[in-house]
Tab-separated table of C-alpha atoms in Angstrom:
chain	number	residue	atom	x	y	z
A	73	MET	CA	-36.185	1.074	3.276
A	74	SER	CA	-32.635	1.270	4.405
A	75	GLN	CA	-32.030	-2.362	3.442
A	76	ALA	CA	-32.702	-1.338	-0.149
A	77	ILE	CA	-30.148	2.038	0.619
A	78	LEU	CA	-27.633	-0.571	1.765
A	79	PHE	CA	-28.308	-3.082	-1.388
A	80	TRP	CA	-27.925	0.004	-4.015
A	81	CYS	CA	-25.176	1.264	-2.295
A	82	LEU	CA	-23.054	-2.024	-2.444
A	83	THR	CA	-24.381	-2.707	-5.869
A	84	LEU	CA	-22.997	0.361	-7.156
A	85	ALA	CA	-19.793	-0.264	-5.278
A	86	GLN	CA	-19.319	-3.304	-7.049
A	87	GLY	CA	-20.153	-1.947	-10.477
A	88	LEU	CA	-17.323	0.713	-9.646
A	89	LEU	CA	-14.874	-2.088	-8.412
A	90	VAL	CA	-15.602	-4.501	-11.587
A	91	ALA	CA	-15.136	-1.053	-14.242
A	92	ALA	CA	-11.668	-0.586	-12.024
A	93	MET	CA	-10.859	-4.356	-12.910
A	94	ALA	CA	-11.746	-3.976	-16.506
A	95	MET	CA	-9.429	-0.788	-16.996
A	96	ALA	CA	-6.685	-2.539	-15.453
A	97	ALA	CA	-6.958	-5.550	-17.507
A	98	TRP	CA	-7.098	-3.080	-20.256
A	99	ARG	CA	-3.536	-1.745	-19.195
A	100	ALA	CA	-2.393	-5.184	-18.457
A	101	ALA	CA	-3.315	-6.331	-22.165
A	102	HIS	CA	-2.244	-3.126	-24.085
A	103	GLY	CA	0.982	-2.682	-22.359
A	104	PRO	CA	2.705	-0.626	-23.730
A	105	ARG	CA	5.753	-2.109	-22.170
A	106	ALA	CA	6.228	-4.961	-19.900
A	107	GLN	CA	6.238	-3.115	-16.523
A	108	ASP	CA	2.857	-1.544	-17.431
A	109	ARG	CA	1.427	-5.185	-18.003
A	110	VAL	CA	2.520	-6.036	-14.137
A	111	LEU	CA	1.357	-2.643	-13.099
A	112	GLY	CA	-1.716	-3.547	-14.549
A	113	LEU	CA	-1.946	-7.138	-13.362
A	114	ASP	CA	-1.492	-5.949	-9.781
A	115	THR	CA	-4.013	-3.122	-9.984
A	116	PHE	CA	-6.271	-6.038	-11.334
A	117	TYR	CA	-5.360	-8.279	-8.004
A	118	LEU	CA	-5.964	-5.294	-6.009
A	119	ASN	CA	-9.396	-4.376	-6.967
A	120	GLY	CA	-10.276	-8.252	-7.163
A	121	MET	CA	-9.793	-8.356	-3.451
A	122	LEU	CA	-11.616	-5.267	-2.522
A	123	LEU	CA	-14.473	-6.371	-4.699
A	124	LEU	CA	-14.438	-9.904	-2.638
A	125	LEU	CA	-14.508	-7.653	0.654
A	126	VAL	CA	-17.873	-6.427	-0.706
A	127	PHE	CA	-19.202	-9.533	-1.312
A	128	GLY	CA	-18.641	-10.645	2.223
A	129	VAL	CA	-20.509	-7.830	3.428
A	130	ARG	CA	-23.349	-8.375	0.950
A	131	THR	CA	-23.779	-11.960	1.504
A	132	GLY	CA	-22.428	-11.798	5.319
A	133	GLY	CA	-20.433	-14.665	4.942
A	134	ALA	CA	-16.744	-14.907	6.505
A	135	ILE	CA	-15.539	-17.047	3.846
A	136	TYR	CA	-15.137	-13.850	1.536
A	137	PHE	CA	-12.477	-12.595	3.845
A	138	TYR	CA	-10.494	-15.613	3.821
A	139	ALA	CA	-10.408	-15.328	0.084
A	140	ALA	CA	-9.775	-11.656	0.111
A	141	LEU	CA	-6.276	-12.602	2.317
A	142	ILE	CA	-5.360	-15.388	-0.292
A	143	ILE	CA	-5.828	-13.245	-3.287
A	144	GLY	CA	-3.835	-10.404	-1.698
A	145	MET	CA	-0.831	-12.834	-0.710
A	146	LEU	CA	-1.151	-14.130	-4.252
A	147	GLY	CA	-1.182	-10.853	-5.773
A	148	PHE	CA	1.858	-9.884	-3.503
A	149	ALA	CA	3.721	-12.909	-4.554
A	150	ALA	CA	3.090	-12.691	-8.173
A	151	THR	CA	3.737	-9.073	-8.903
A	152	VAL	CA	7.217	-9.171	-6.901
A	153	ALA	CA	8.297	-12.129	-8.965
A	154	LEU	CA	7.305	-10.456	-11.984
A	155	ALA	CA	9.169	-7.302	-10.954
A	156	LYS	CA	12.035	-9.511	-9.964
A	157	PHE	CA	12.087	-11.175	-13.355
A	158	LEU	CA	11.790	-7.808	-15.365
A	159	MET	CA	14.977	-6.506	-12.891
A	160	ARG	CA	17.168	-9.214	-14.731
A	161	GLY	CA	16.849	-6.979	-17.767
A	162	GLU	CA	16.907	-9.736	-20.515
A	163	VAL	CA	12.970	-10.326	-21.123
A	164	ILE	CA	11.933	-11.318	-24.705
A	165	GLU	CA	8.670	-9.189	-25.473
B	162	MET	CA	15.262	-16.093	30.799
B	163	ILE	CA	12.680	-13.538	29.606
B	164	ARG	CA	15.039	-12.729	26.664
B	165	ALA	CA	15.566	-16.276	25.567
B	166	LEU	CA	11.902	-16.996	25.470
B	167	PHE	CA	11.211	-13.568	23.868
B	168	PRO	CA	13.929	-12.648	21.608
B	169	HIS	CA	11.932	-10.503	19.393
B	170	PRO	CA	8.992	-9.063	21.852
B	171	LEU	CA	7.272	-6.901	19.104
B	172	LEU	CA	6.926	-9.837	16.489
B	173	ALA	CA	5.870	-12.154	19.374
B	174	LEU	CA	3.453	-9.746	20.038
B	175	GLY	CA	1.901	-9.148	16.647
B	176	LEU	CA	1.679	-12.924	15.963
B	177	PHE	CA	-0.251	-13.461	18.858
B	178	ALA	CA	-2.779	-10.717	17.437
B	179	THR	CA	-2.918	-11.557	14.069
B	180	SER	CA	-3.638	-15.413	15.113
B	181	LEU	CA	-6.427	-14.167	17.103
B	182	LEU	CA	-7.802	-12.223	14.621
B	183	MET	CA	-7.584	-14.999	11.988
B	184	SER	CA	-9.743	-17.202	14.448
B	185	GLY	CA	-11.915	-14.618	14.875
B	186	SER	CA	-12.511	-15.326	18.800
B	187	VAL	CA	-11.187	-15.267	22.139
B	188	GLU	CA	-11.883	-18.989	23.328
B	189	PRO	CA	-9.511	-20.690	24.830
B	190	PRO	CA	-8.300	-23.024	22.122
B	191	ALA	CA	-7.399	-19.545	20.022
B	192	ILE	CA	-5.443	-18.391	22.598
B	193	ALA	CA	-3.508	-21.592	23.044
B	194	LEU	CA	-2.779	-21.432	19.300
B	195	ALA	CA	-1.827	-18.079	19.542
B	196	ALA	CA	0.656	-18.435	22.319
B	197	VAL	CA	2.220	-21.508	20.572
B	198	LEU	CA	2.929	-19.397	17.649
B	199	ALA	CA	3.956	-16.312	19.595
B	200	LEU	CA	6.636	-18.540	21.465
B	201	ALA	CA	7.668	-20.739	18.577
B	202	THR	CA	8.221	-18.464	15.671
B	203	PRO	CA	10.785	-15.719	17.155
B	204	GLN	CA	12.719	-18.603	18.037
B	205	VAL	CA	12.798	-19.827	14.078
B	206	MET	CA	13.974	-15.874	13.548
B	207	ARG	CA	16.753	-16.347	15.706
B	208	ALA	CA	18.486	-18.730	13.206
B	209	LEU	CA	18.234	-15.834	10.762
B	210	ASP	CA	20.066	-13.705	13.130
B	211	ALA	CA	18.459	-10.226	12.749
B	212	GLN	CA	19.175	-7.258	14.382
B	213	THR	CA	16.388	-6.741	17.281
B	214	ILE	CA	14.748	-3.051	16.580
B	215	ARG	CA	15.330	-0.409	19.702
B	216	ILE	CA	12.746	2.224	19.903
B	217	ARG	CA	13.779	5.227	21.714
B	218	SER	CA	10.634	7.250	21.829
B	219	PRO	CA	7.311	5.773	21.537
B	220	ARG	CA	5.513	9.002	21.747
B	221	ALA	CA	7.274	9.979	18.607
B	222	ILE	CA	5.571	7.069	17.046
B	223	LEU	CA	2.127	8.252	17.648
B	224	ALA	CA	3.007	11.812	16.185
B	225	LEU	CA	4.787	10.388	12.980
B	226	ALA	CA	1.386	8.073	12.704
B	227	GLY	CA	-0.801	10.799	12.928
B	228	CYS	CA	1.057	12.701	10.491
B	229	VAL	CA	1.369	10.147	8.202
B	230	VAL	CA	-2.379	9.479	8.270
B	231	ILE	CA	-3.000	13.356	7.602
B	232	ASP	CA	-0.542	13.266	4.471
B	233	VAL	CA	-2.370	10.352	3.030
B	234	LEU	CA	-5.685	11.745	3.306
B	235	ARG	CA	-4.459	14.941	1.712
B	236	SER	CA	-2.546	13.552	-0.914
B	237	ASN	CA	-5.134	11.231	-1.963
B	238	TRP	CA	-7.251	14.472	-2.278
B	239	ALA	CA	-4.420	16.073	-4.544
B	240	VAL	CA	-3.933	12.915	-6.769
B	241	SER	CA	-7.770	12.269	-7.271
B	242	ALA	CA	-7.791	16.239	-8.534
B	243	ILE	CA	-5.132	15.801	-10.880
B	244	ILE	CA	-6.625	12.292	-12.094
B	245	LEU	CA	-9.897	14.152	-12.651
B	246	GLY	CA	-7.922	16.798	-14.929
B	247	ARG	CA	-8.231	19.915	-12.881
B	248	ARG	CA	-4.798	21.687	-13.348
B	249	ARG	CA	-3.695	19.629	-16.527
B	250	HIS	CA	-1.434	22.193	-18.056
B	251	GLU	CA	0.949	23.526	-15.563
B	252	ARG	CA	1.565	19.966	-13.983
B	253	ARG	CA	4.746	18.288	-14.624
B	254	SER	CA	6.082	15.563	-12.856
B	255	GLY	CA	9.924	14.254	-12.454
B	256	PHE	CA	12.787	12.663	-10.182
B	257	ILE	CA	14.149	14.329	-7.238
B	258	HIS	CA	17.373	13.586	-5.453
B	259	VAL	CA	16.892	13.836	-1.521
B	260	PRO	CA	20.087	13.649	0.738
B	261	LEU	CA	19.071	11.577	3.594
B	262	ASP	CA	20.880	11.531	6.884
B	263	LEU	CA	18.825	8.759	8.009
B	264	LYS	CA	21.241	5.439	8.510
B	265	ASP	CA	19.480	3.038	10.548
B	266	ARG	CA	18.040	0.150	8.353
B	267	TYR	CA	14.443	-0.382	9.612
B	268	ALA	CA	14.123	3.414	9.707
B	269	LEU	CA	14.771	3.509	6.002
B	270	ALA	CA	12.524	0.990	5.385
B	271	VAL	CA	9.686	2.651	7.297
B	272	LEU	CA	10.475	5.852	5.279
B	273	ALA	CA	10.376	3.781	1.888
B	274	VAL	CA	6.651	2.273	3.357
B	275	ILE	CA	5.566	5.829	4.139
B	276	LEU	CA	6.512	7.686	1.017
B	277	THR	CA	5.443	5.140	-1.527
B	278	ALA	CA	2.183	4.398	0.322
B	279	THR	CA	1.302	8.286	0.200
B	280	PRO	CA	0.068	8.593	-3.418
B	281	GLY	CA	1.796	11.447	-5.615
B	282	THR	CA	5.393	10.163	-4.390
B	283	LEU	CA	7.253	7.091	-4.998
B	284	TRP	CA	10.542	5.923	-3.560
B	285	VAL	CA	12.911	4.614	-6.657
B	286	GLU	CA	16.452	4.029	-5.598
B	287	TYR	CA	18.605	4.738	-2.354
B	288	ASP	CA	21.955	4.414	-2.286
B	289	SER	CA	23.692	3.844	1.124
B	290	ALA	CA	26.925	4.880	-0.082
B	291	THR	CA	26.113	8.605	-0.434
B	292	GLY	CA	22.555	8.388	1.597
B	293	ARG	CA	21.128	9.942	-1.669
B	294	LEU	CA	17.530	8.867	-2.339
B	295	LEU	CA	16.004	9.120	-6.045
B	296	LEU	CA	12.026	9.992	-5.505
B	297	HIS	CA	9.597	10.120	-8.347
B	298	VAL	CA	6.775	12.910	-7.742
B	299	LEU	CA	3.841	13.328	-9.770
B	300	ASP	CA	3.066	16.918	-8.695
B	301	LEU	CA	6.689	18.244	-8.870
B	302	VAL	CA	6.163	22.212	-8.108
B	303	GLU	CA	9.054	23.349	-6.148
B	304	GLU	CA	11.965	20.632	-5.589
B	305	GLU	CA	13.511	22.304	-2.657
B	306	GLU	CA	9.749	22.247	-0.888
B	307	TRP	CA	9.896	18.573	-1.325
B	308	ILE	CA	12.968	17.909	0.009
B	309	ARG	CA	12.043	20.296	3.022
B	310	LEU	CA	9.060	18.760	3.669
B	311	ILE	CA	10.523	14.855	3.375
B	312	LYS	CA	13.227	16.048	5.975
B	313	ASP	CA	11.315	17.866	8.524
B	314	ARG	CA	7.928	16.200	8.564
B	315	TYR	CA	9.508	12.327	8.358
B	316	GLU	CA	13.126	12.107	8.519
B	317	ARG	CA	13.459	14.158	11.834
B	318	ARG	CA	10.729	12.088	13.801
B	319	LEU	CA	12.046	8.676	12.105
B	320	MET	CA	15.392	9.946	13.663
B	321	GLU	CA	13.921	10.852	16.824
B	322	ILE	CA	12.071	7.002	17.077
B	323	PHE	CA	14.971	4.887	15.976
B	324	GLU	CA	18.347	6.575	16.462
C	811	MET	CA	-28.924	-9.459	15.105
C	812	THR	CA	-29.392	-9.930	11.177
C	813	VAL	CA	-29.314	-7.753	8.111
C	814	ALA	CA	-32.888	-7.095	8.424
C	815	ASP	CA	-32.515	-5.440	11.769
C	816	LEU	CA	-29.609	-3.226	11.087
C	817	PRO	CA	-30.531	0.213	11.932
C	818	ALA	CA	-30.903	2.679	9.360
C	819	TRP	CA	-27.700	4.526	10.088
C	820	ALA	CA	-25.596	1.668	10.038
C	821	CYS	CA	-27.250	0.871	6.396
C	822	VAL	CA	-26.294	4.344	5.537
C	823	THR	CA	-23.065	4.468	6.779
C	824	VAL	CA	-21.734	1.072	5.714
C	825	GLY	CA	-23.112	1.657	2.115
C	826	LEU	CA	-21.501	5.110	1.898
C	827	LEU	CA	-18.102	3.781	3.164
C	828	ALA	CA	-18.215	0.889	0.316
C	829	VAL	CA	-19.292	3.453	-2.315
C	830	ALA	CA	-16.418	5.889	-1.533
C	831	GLY	CA	-13.760	3.362	-1.229
C	832	ALA	CA	-14.660	1.697	-4.552
C	833	ALA	CA	-15.056	5.289	-6.188
C	834	LEU	CA	-11.368	5.942	-5.079
C	835	SER	CA	-10.162	2.425	-6.341
C	836	PHE	CA	-12.013	3.496	-9.566
C	837	LEU	CA	-10.489	6.892	-9.872
C	838	GLY	CA	-6.984	5.070	-9.486
C	839	ALA	CA	-7.775	3.018	-12.436
C	840	VAL	CA	-8.855	5.741	-14.410
C	841	GLY	CA	-5.585	7.779	-13.672
C	842	LEU	CA	-3.570	4.120	-14.730
C	843	CYS	CA	-5.490	4.238	-18.067
C	844	SER	CA	-5.215	7.955	-18.710
C	845	PHE	CA	-1.557	8.967	-17.513
C	846	LYS	CA	1.146	9.304	-20.598
C	847	THR	CA	4.110	7.626	-18.847
C	848	PHE	CA	4.730	4.749	-16.743
C	849	TYR	CA	6.199	6.665	-13.812
C	850	GLU	CA	3.136	8.617	-13.491
C	851	ARG	CA	0.899	5.801	-13.929
C	852	VAL	CA	2.693	3.802	-10.770
C	853	HIS	CA	1.418	6.694	-8.759
C	854	ALA	CA	-2.549	5.858	-9.836
C	855	PRO	CA	-3.041	2.416	-7.831
C	856	THR	CA	-1.948	3.792	-4.453
C	857	LEU	CA	-5.379	5.597	-4.482
C	858	GLY	CA	-7.029	2.496	-4.218
C	859	ALA	CA	-4.469	0.524	-2.264
C	860	THR	CA	-4.513	3.363	0.778
C	861	LEU	CA	-7.903	5.273	1.525
C	862	GLY	CA	-9.772	3.023	-0.864
C	863	MET	CA	-8.890	0.032	0.936
C	864	ALA	CA	-9.041	1.677	4.344
C	865	LEU	CA	-12.677	2.580	3.923
C	866	ILE	CA	-13.906	-0.689	2.155
C	867	VAL	CA	-12.297	-2.441	5.238
C	868	ALA	CA	-14.207	0.311	7.569
C	869	ALA	CA	-17.318	-0.726	6.009
C	870	SER	CA	-16.779	-4.326	6.539
C	871	ILE	CA	-15.632	-3.959	9.979
C	872	LEU	CA	-18.778	-1.896	10.948
C	873	PHE	CA	-21.009	-4.059	9.065
C	874	PHE	CA	-19.880	-7.594	10.940
C	875	THR	CA	-19.367	-5.710	14.189
C	876	LEU	CA	-22.799	-4.839	13.976
C	877	VAL	CA	-24.329	-8.443	12.409
C	878	GLU	CA	-22.423	-10.326	14.823
C	879	GLY	CA	-22.986	-8.415	18.056
C	880	ARG	CA	-19.137	-8.074	19.161
C	881	PHE	CA	-16.185	-6.355	18.020
C	882	MET	CA	-14.879	-8.387	14.767
C	883	PRO	CA	-11.434	-6.010	13.697
C	884	ARG	CA	-10.564	-9.325	11.254
C	885	GLU	CA	-10.231	-7.165	8.064
C	886	LEU	CA	-7.923	-5.122	9.762
C	887	LEU	CA	-5.506	-7.911	8.886
C	888	ILE	CA	-6.297	-7.083	5.312
C	889	GLY	CA	-5.726	-3.718	5.897
C	890	VAL	CA	-2.149	-4.289	7.612
C	891	PHE	CA	-1.105	-6.537	4.928
C	892	LEU	CA	-1.895	-4.533	2.034
C	893	THR	CA	0.062	-1.723	3.737
C	894	VAL	CA	3.234	-3.257	4.172
C	895	THR	CA	3.033	-5.290	0.696
C	896	THR	CA	1.827	-2.402	-1.889
C	897	PRO	CA	4.778	-0.059	-1.468
C	898	VAL	CA	7.134	-3.218	-1.664
C	899	THR	CA	5.693	-3.966	-4.914
C	900	LEU	CA	5.628	-0.846	-6.219
C	901	ILE	CA	9.325	0.193	-5.252
C	902	LEU	CA	10.239	-3.093	-7.058
C	903	LEU	CA	8.268	-2.067	-10.244
C	904	GLY	CA	9.888	1.402	-10.258
C	905	ARG	CA	13.158	0.176	-9.738
C	906	ALA	CA	12.593	-2.420	-12.673
C	907	ALA	CA	11.335	-0.088	-15.036
C	908	LEU	CA	14.193	2.502	-14.216
C	909	PHE	CA	17.029	-0.265	-14.786
C	910	ARG	CA	15.053	-1.562	-17.980
C	911	ASP	CA	15.428	2.331	-19.077
C	912	ARG	CA	18.656	2.784	-18.476
C	913	THR	CA	20.045	-0.402	-19.861
C	914	GLU	CA	18.045	0.390	-23.228
C	915	PHE	CA	19.583	3.958	-23.381
C	916	ALA	CA	22.946	2.205	-22.843
C	917	ARG	CA	22.327	-0.004	-25.573
C	918	ASP	CA	20.667	2.700	-27.899
C	919	ASP	CA	23.925	4.501	-27.245
C	920	ALA	CA	26.585	1.758	-28.140
C	921	SER	CA	24.699	0.871	-31.395
C	922	ASP	CA	24.720	4.775	-32.217
C	923	ASP	CA	28.556	4.304	-31.770
C	924	ALA	CA	28.918	1.547	-34.127
């Protein structure tokens, strides 16, 4: 019984995180400006990382933790690089 | 001698803990790897010639941490309420200028992290010549109140810790 | 201990923590979509990056500590890492947006004069 509660809670959490990723992707695709797209991408990375953590709890595997850590680091590097690029002020839109 | 081995003791301690957490064990090989990292990496930092951090009052750190945790919880609640659409009409957001007396670079970095990590406020720009900070606030009711809040709750404690 | 032997209170706590964290991240994404200006939207993802992340990390730590039978605070690394990096990215983004707004206003003024 309590295992079923855990299972459905984790499914609900995953559903919410996937919906959050979809909304972030929408923001990244629609803009309206370049900084909105970068912000959408950053949120997408963040929610993807949290989704992997929930996957880890669901399967009980340690590998998802390392995957989440790597996504976090790559997302950080990507967003910083993109923001720096926007700061130069000469971006072709 | 101790100074030569550990030019940045806090960094060494942090690396030791990080390495142990990554290995996920406290067996001798994991401890050996963590010790090597903690000894070798601060030597690399020596080449960067980073200023060492002086902490005046460790007790003030605890007070500040507690204050930040409470504020993060409270502002999470406030921003959730805004997103869910309560008080949509009277809310307005905007930029405010905060005059800061804080000069220490590390203290300013900590303040930037605190202000940005609390939902509802975003550190935008700091001018080190005039000490003025440009802050964006999501729910700007009273400008004076925000300035007083930042100066009382964070700046005073950060000055106790660093300066 | 395997997942099947987890006591009922642990299952419920882990599940509720995960759902609460995911709900906060979801709310942040809703804000990202519904706010009108960029500077308002920047505030929305911090919801998931602070408390949302902390709740999911807490769920994960509690789960693995109980299942493996020893204290496993591995996920704290992710928590510390995110707390330090999210402000950096958001500050950089805010400054980039301000810089672009200013240069664009300057360009508009210049073209008005000409």
